[in-house]
Short mmCIF file of N, CA and C in Angstrom, two decimals:
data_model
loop_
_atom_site.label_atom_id
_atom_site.label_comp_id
_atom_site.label_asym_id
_atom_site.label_seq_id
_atom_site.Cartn_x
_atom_site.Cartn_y
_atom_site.Cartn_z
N UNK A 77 -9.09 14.31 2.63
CA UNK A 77 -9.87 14.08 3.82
C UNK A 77 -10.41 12.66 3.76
N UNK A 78 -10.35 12.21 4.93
CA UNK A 78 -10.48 10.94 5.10
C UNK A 78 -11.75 11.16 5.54
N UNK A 79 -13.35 10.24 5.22
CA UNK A 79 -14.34 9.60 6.49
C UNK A 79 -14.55 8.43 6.83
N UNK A 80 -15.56 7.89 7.25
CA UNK A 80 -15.78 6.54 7.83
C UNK A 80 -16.76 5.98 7.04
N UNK A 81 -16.67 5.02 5.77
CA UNK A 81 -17.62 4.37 5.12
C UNK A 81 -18.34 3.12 5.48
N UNK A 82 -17.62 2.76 6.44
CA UNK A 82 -17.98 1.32 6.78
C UNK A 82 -17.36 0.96 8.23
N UNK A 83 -18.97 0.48 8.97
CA UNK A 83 -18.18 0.05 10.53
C UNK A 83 -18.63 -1.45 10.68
N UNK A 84 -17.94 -2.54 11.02
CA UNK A 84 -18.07 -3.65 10.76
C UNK A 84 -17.35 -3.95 12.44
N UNK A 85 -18.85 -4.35 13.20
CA UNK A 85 -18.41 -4.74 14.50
C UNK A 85 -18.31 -6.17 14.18
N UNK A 86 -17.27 -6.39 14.73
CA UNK A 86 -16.99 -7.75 15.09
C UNK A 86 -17.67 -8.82 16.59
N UNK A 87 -18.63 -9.37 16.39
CA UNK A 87 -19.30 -10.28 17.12
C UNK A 87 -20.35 -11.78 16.17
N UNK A 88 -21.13 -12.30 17.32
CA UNK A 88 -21.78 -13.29 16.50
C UNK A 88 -23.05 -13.00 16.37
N UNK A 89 -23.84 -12.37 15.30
CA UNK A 89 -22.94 -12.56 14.16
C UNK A 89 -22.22 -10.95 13.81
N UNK A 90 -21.61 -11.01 12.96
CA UNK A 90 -21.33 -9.61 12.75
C UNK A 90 -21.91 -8.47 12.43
N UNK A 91 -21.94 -7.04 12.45
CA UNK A 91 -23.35 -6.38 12.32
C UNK A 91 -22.41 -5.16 11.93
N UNK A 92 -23.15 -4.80 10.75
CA UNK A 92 -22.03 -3.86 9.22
C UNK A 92 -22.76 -2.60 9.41
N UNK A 93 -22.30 -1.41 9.30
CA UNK A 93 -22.94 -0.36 9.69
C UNK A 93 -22.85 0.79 8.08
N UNK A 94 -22.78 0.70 6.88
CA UNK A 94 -22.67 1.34 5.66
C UNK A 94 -23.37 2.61 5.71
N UNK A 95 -22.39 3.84 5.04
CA UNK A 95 -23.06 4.69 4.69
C UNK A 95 -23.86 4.69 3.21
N UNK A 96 -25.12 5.11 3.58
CA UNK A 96 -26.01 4.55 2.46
C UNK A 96 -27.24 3.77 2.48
N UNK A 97 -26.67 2.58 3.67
CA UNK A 97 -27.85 1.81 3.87
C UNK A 97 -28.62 2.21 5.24
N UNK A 98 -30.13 1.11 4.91
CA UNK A 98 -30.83 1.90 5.89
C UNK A 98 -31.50 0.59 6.91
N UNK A 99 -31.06 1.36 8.21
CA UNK A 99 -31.54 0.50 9.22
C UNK A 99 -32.87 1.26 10.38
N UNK A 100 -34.01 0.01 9.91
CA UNK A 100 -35.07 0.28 10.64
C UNK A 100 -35.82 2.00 10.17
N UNK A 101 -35.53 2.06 8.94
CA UNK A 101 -36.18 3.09 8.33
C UNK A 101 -35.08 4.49 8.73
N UNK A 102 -34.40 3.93 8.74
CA UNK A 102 -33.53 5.29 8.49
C UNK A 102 -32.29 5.09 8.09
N UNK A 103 -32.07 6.23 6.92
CA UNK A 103 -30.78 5.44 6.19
C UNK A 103 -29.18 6.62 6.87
N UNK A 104 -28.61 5.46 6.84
CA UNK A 104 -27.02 6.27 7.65
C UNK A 104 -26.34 7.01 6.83
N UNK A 105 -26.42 8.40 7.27
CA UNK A 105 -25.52 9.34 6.25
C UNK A 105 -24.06 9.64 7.21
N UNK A 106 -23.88 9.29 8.44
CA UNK A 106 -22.83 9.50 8.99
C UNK A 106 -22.58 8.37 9.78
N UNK A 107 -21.28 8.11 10.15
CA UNK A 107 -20.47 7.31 10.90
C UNK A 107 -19.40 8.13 11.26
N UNK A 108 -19.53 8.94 12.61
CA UNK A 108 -18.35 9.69 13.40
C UNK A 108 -18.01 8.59 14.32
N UNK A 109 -16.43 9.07 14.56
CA UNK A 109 -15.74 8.28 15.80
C UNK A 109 -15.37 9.59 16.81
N UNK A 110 -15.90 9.02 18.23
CA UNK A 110 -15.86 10.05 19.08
C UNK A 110 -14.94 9.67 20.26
N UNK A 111 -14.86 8.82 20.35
CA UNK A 111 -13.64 8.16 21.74
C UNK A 111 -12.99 9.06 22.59
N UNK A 112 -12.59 8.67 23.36
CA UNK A 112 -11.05 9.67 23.75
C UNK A 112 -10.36 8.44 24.36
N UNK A 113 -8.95 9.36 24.49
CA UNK A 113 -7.58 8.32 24.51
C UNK A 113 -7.24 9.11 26.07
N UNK A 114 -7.15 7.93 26.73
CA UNK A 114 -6.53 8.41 28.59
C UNK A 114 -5.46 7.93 28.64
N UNK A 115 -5.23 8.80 29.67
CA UNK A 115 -3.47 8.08 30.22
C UNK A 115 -3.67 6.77 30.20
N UNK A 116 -4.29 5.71 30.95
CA UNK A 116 -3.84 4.54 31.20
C UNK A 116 -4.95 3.94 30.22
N UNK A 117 -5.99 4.15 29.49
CA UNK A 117 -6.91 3.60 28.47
C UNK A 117 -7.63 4.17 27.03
N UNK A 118 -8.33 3.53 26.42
CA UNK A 118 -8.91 4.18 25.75
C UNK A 118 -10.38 4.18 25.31
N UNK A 119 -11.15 4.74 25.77
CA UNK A 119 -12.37 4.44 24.98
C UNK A 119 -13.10 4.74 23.98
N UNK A 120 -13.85 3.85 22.90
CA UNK A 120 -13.71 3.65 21.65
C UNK A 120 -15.11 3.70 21.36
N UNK A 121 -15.37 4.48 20.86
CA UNK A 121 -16.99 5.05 20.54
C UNK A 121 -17.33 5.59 18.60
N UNK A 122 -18.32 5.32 18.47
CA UNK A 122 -18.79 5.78 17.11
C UNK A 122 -20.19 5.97 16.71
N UNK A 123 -20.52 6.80 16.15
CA UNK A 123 -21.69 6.87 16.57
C UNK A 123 -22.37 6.92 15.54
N UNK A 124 -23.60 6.65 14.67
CA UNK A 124 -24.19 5.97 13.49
C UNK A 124 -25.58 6.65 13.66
N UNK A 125 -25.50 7.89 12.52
CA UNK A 125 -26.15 8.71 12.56
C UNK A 125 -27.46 8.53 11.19
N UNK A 126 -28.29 9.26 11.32
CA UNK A 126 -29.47 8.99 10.33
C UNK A 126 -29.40 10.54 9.20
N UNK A 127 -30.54 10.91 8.73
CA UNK A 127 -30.45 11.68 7.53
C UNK A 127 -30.77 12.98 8.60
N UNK A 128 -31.85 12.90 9.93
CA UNK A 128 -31.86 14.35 10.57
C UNK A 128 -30.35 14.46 11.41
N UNK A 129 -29.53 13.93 11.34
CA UNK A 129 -28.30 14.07 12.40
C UNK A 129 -28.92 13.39 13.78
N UNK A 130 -30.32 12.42 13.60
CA UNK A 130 -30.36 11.86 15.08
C UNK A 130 -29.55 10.14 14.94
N UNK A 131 -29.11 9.58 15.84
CA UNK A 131 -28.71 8.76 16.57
C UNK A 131 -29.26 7.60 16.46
N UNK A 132 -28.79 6.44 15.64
CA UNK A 132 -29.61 5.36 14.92
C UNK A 132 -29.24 4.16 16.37
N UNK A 133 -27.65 4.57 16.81
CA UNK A 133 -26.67 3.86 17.63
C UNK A 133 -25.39 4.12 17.92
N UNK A 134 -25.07 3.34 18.92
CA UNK A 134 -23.54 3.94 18.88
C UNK A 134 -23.20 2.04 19.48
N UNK A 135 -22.10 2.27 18.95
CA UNK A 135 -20.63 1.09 19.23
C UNK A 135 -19.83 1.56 20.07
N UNK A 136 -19.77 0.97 21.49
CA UNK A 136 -18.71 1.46 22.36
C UNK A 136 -17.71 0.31 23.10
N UNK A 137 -16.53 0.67 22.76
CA UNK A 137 -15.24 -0.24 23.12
C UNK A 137 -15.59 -1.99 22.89
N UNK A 138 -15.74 -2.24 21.18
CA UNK A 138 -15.95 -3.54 20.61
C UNK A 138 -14.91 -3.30 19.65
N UNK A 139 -14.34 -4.75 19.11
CA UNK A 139 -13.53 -4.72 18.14
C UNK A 139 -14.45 -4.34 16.81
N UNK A 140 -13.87 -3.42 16.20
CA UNK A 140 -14.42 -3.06 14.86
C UNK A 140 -13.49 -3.18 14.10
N UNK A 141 -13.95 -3.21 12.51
CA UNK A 141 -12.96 -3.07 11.19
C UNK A 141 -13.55 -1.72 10.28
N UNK A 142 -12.83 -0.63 10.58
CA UNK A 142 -13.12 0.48 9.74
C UNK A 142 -12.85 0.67 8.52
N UNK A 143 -13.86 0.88 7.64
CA UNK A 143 -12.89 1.28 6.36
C UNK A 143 -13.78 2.27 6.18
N UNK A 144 -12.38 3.26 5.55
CA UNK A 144 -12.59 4.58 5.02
C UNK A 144 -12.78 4.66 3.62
N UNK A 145 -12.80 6.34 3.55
CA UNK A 145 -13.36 6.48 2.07
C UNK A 145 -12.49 7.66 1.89
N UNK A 146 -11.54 8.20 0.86
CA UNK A 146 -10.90 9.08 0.72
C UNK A 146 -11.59 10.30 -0.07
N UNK A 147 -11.80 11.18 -0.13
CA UNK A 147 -12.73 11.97 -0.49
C UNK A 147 -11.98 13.53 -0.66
N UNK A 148 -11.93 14.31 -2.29
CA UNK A 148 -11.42 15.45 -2.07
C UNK A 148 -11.95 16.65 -1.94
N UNK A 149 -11.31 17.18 -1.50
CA UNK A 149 -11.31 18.37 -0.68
C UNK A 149 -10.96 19.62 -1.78
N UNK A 150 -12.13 20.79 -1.89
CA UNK A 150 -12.44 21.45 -2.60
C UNK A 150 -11.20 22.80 -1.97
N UNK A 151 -10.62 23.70 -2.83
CA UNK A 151 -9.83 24.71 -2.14
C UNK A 151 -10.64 25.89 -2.55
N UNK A 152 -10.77 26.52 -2.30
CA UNK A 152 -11.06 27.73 -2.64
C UNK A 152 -10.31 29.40 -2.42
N UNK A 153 -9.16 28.91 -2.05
CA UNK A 153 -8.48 29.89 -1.82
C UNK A 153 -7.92 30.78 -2.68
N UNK A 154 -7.15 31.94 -2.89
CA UNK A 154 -7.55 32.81 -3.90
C UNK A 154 -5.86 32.26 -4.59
N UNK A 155 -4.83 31.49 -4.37
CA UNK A 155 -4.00 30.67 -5.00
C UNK A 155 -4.18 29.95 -6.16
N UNK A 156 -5.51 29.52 -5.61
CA UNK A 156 -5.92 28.22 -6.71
C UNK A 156 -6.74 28.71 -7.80
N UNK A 157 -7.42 30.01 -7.29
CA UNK A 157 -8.13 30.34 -8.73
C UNK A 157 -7.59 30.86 -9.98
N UNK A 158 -6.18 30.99 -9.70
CA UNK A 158 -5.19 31.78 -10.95
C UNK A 158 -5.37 30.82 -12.00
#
């Protein structure tokens, strides 16, 4: 499973969005991407969440540089416990 560790909008100057760090007293435990893709466009949304799940900001249709974080994924299915 892939998430979103890092949102790095591109403008002047640039403005880095890390999970971990904390902006204006609240530190970001999430970075979801919510967009949707249309027939003729797309719009490009993400949204930069705090420690209660409220809404620090969102980035909508700006060039960003995402980087992810690969992260594993626990099974628990009754296969794996043999």
């Amino acid at each position: 499973m892939q998430i979103i560790q890092r949102l790095t909008v591109l403008s002047k100057p640039n403005r880095i969005y890390e999970v971990g760090s904390e902006i204006d007293g609240h530190e970001v435990i999430s970075i979801k991407q919510v967009g949707q893709e249309f027939e003729s466009s797309v719009h490009s949304e993400f949204l930069i969440e705090d420690e209660n799940g409220d809404l620090i900001t969102s980035v909508e249709n700006a060039p960003v540089i995402v980087d992810w974080k690969q992260i594993a994924e626990h099974d628990d299915s009754p296969e794996t416990q043999k």
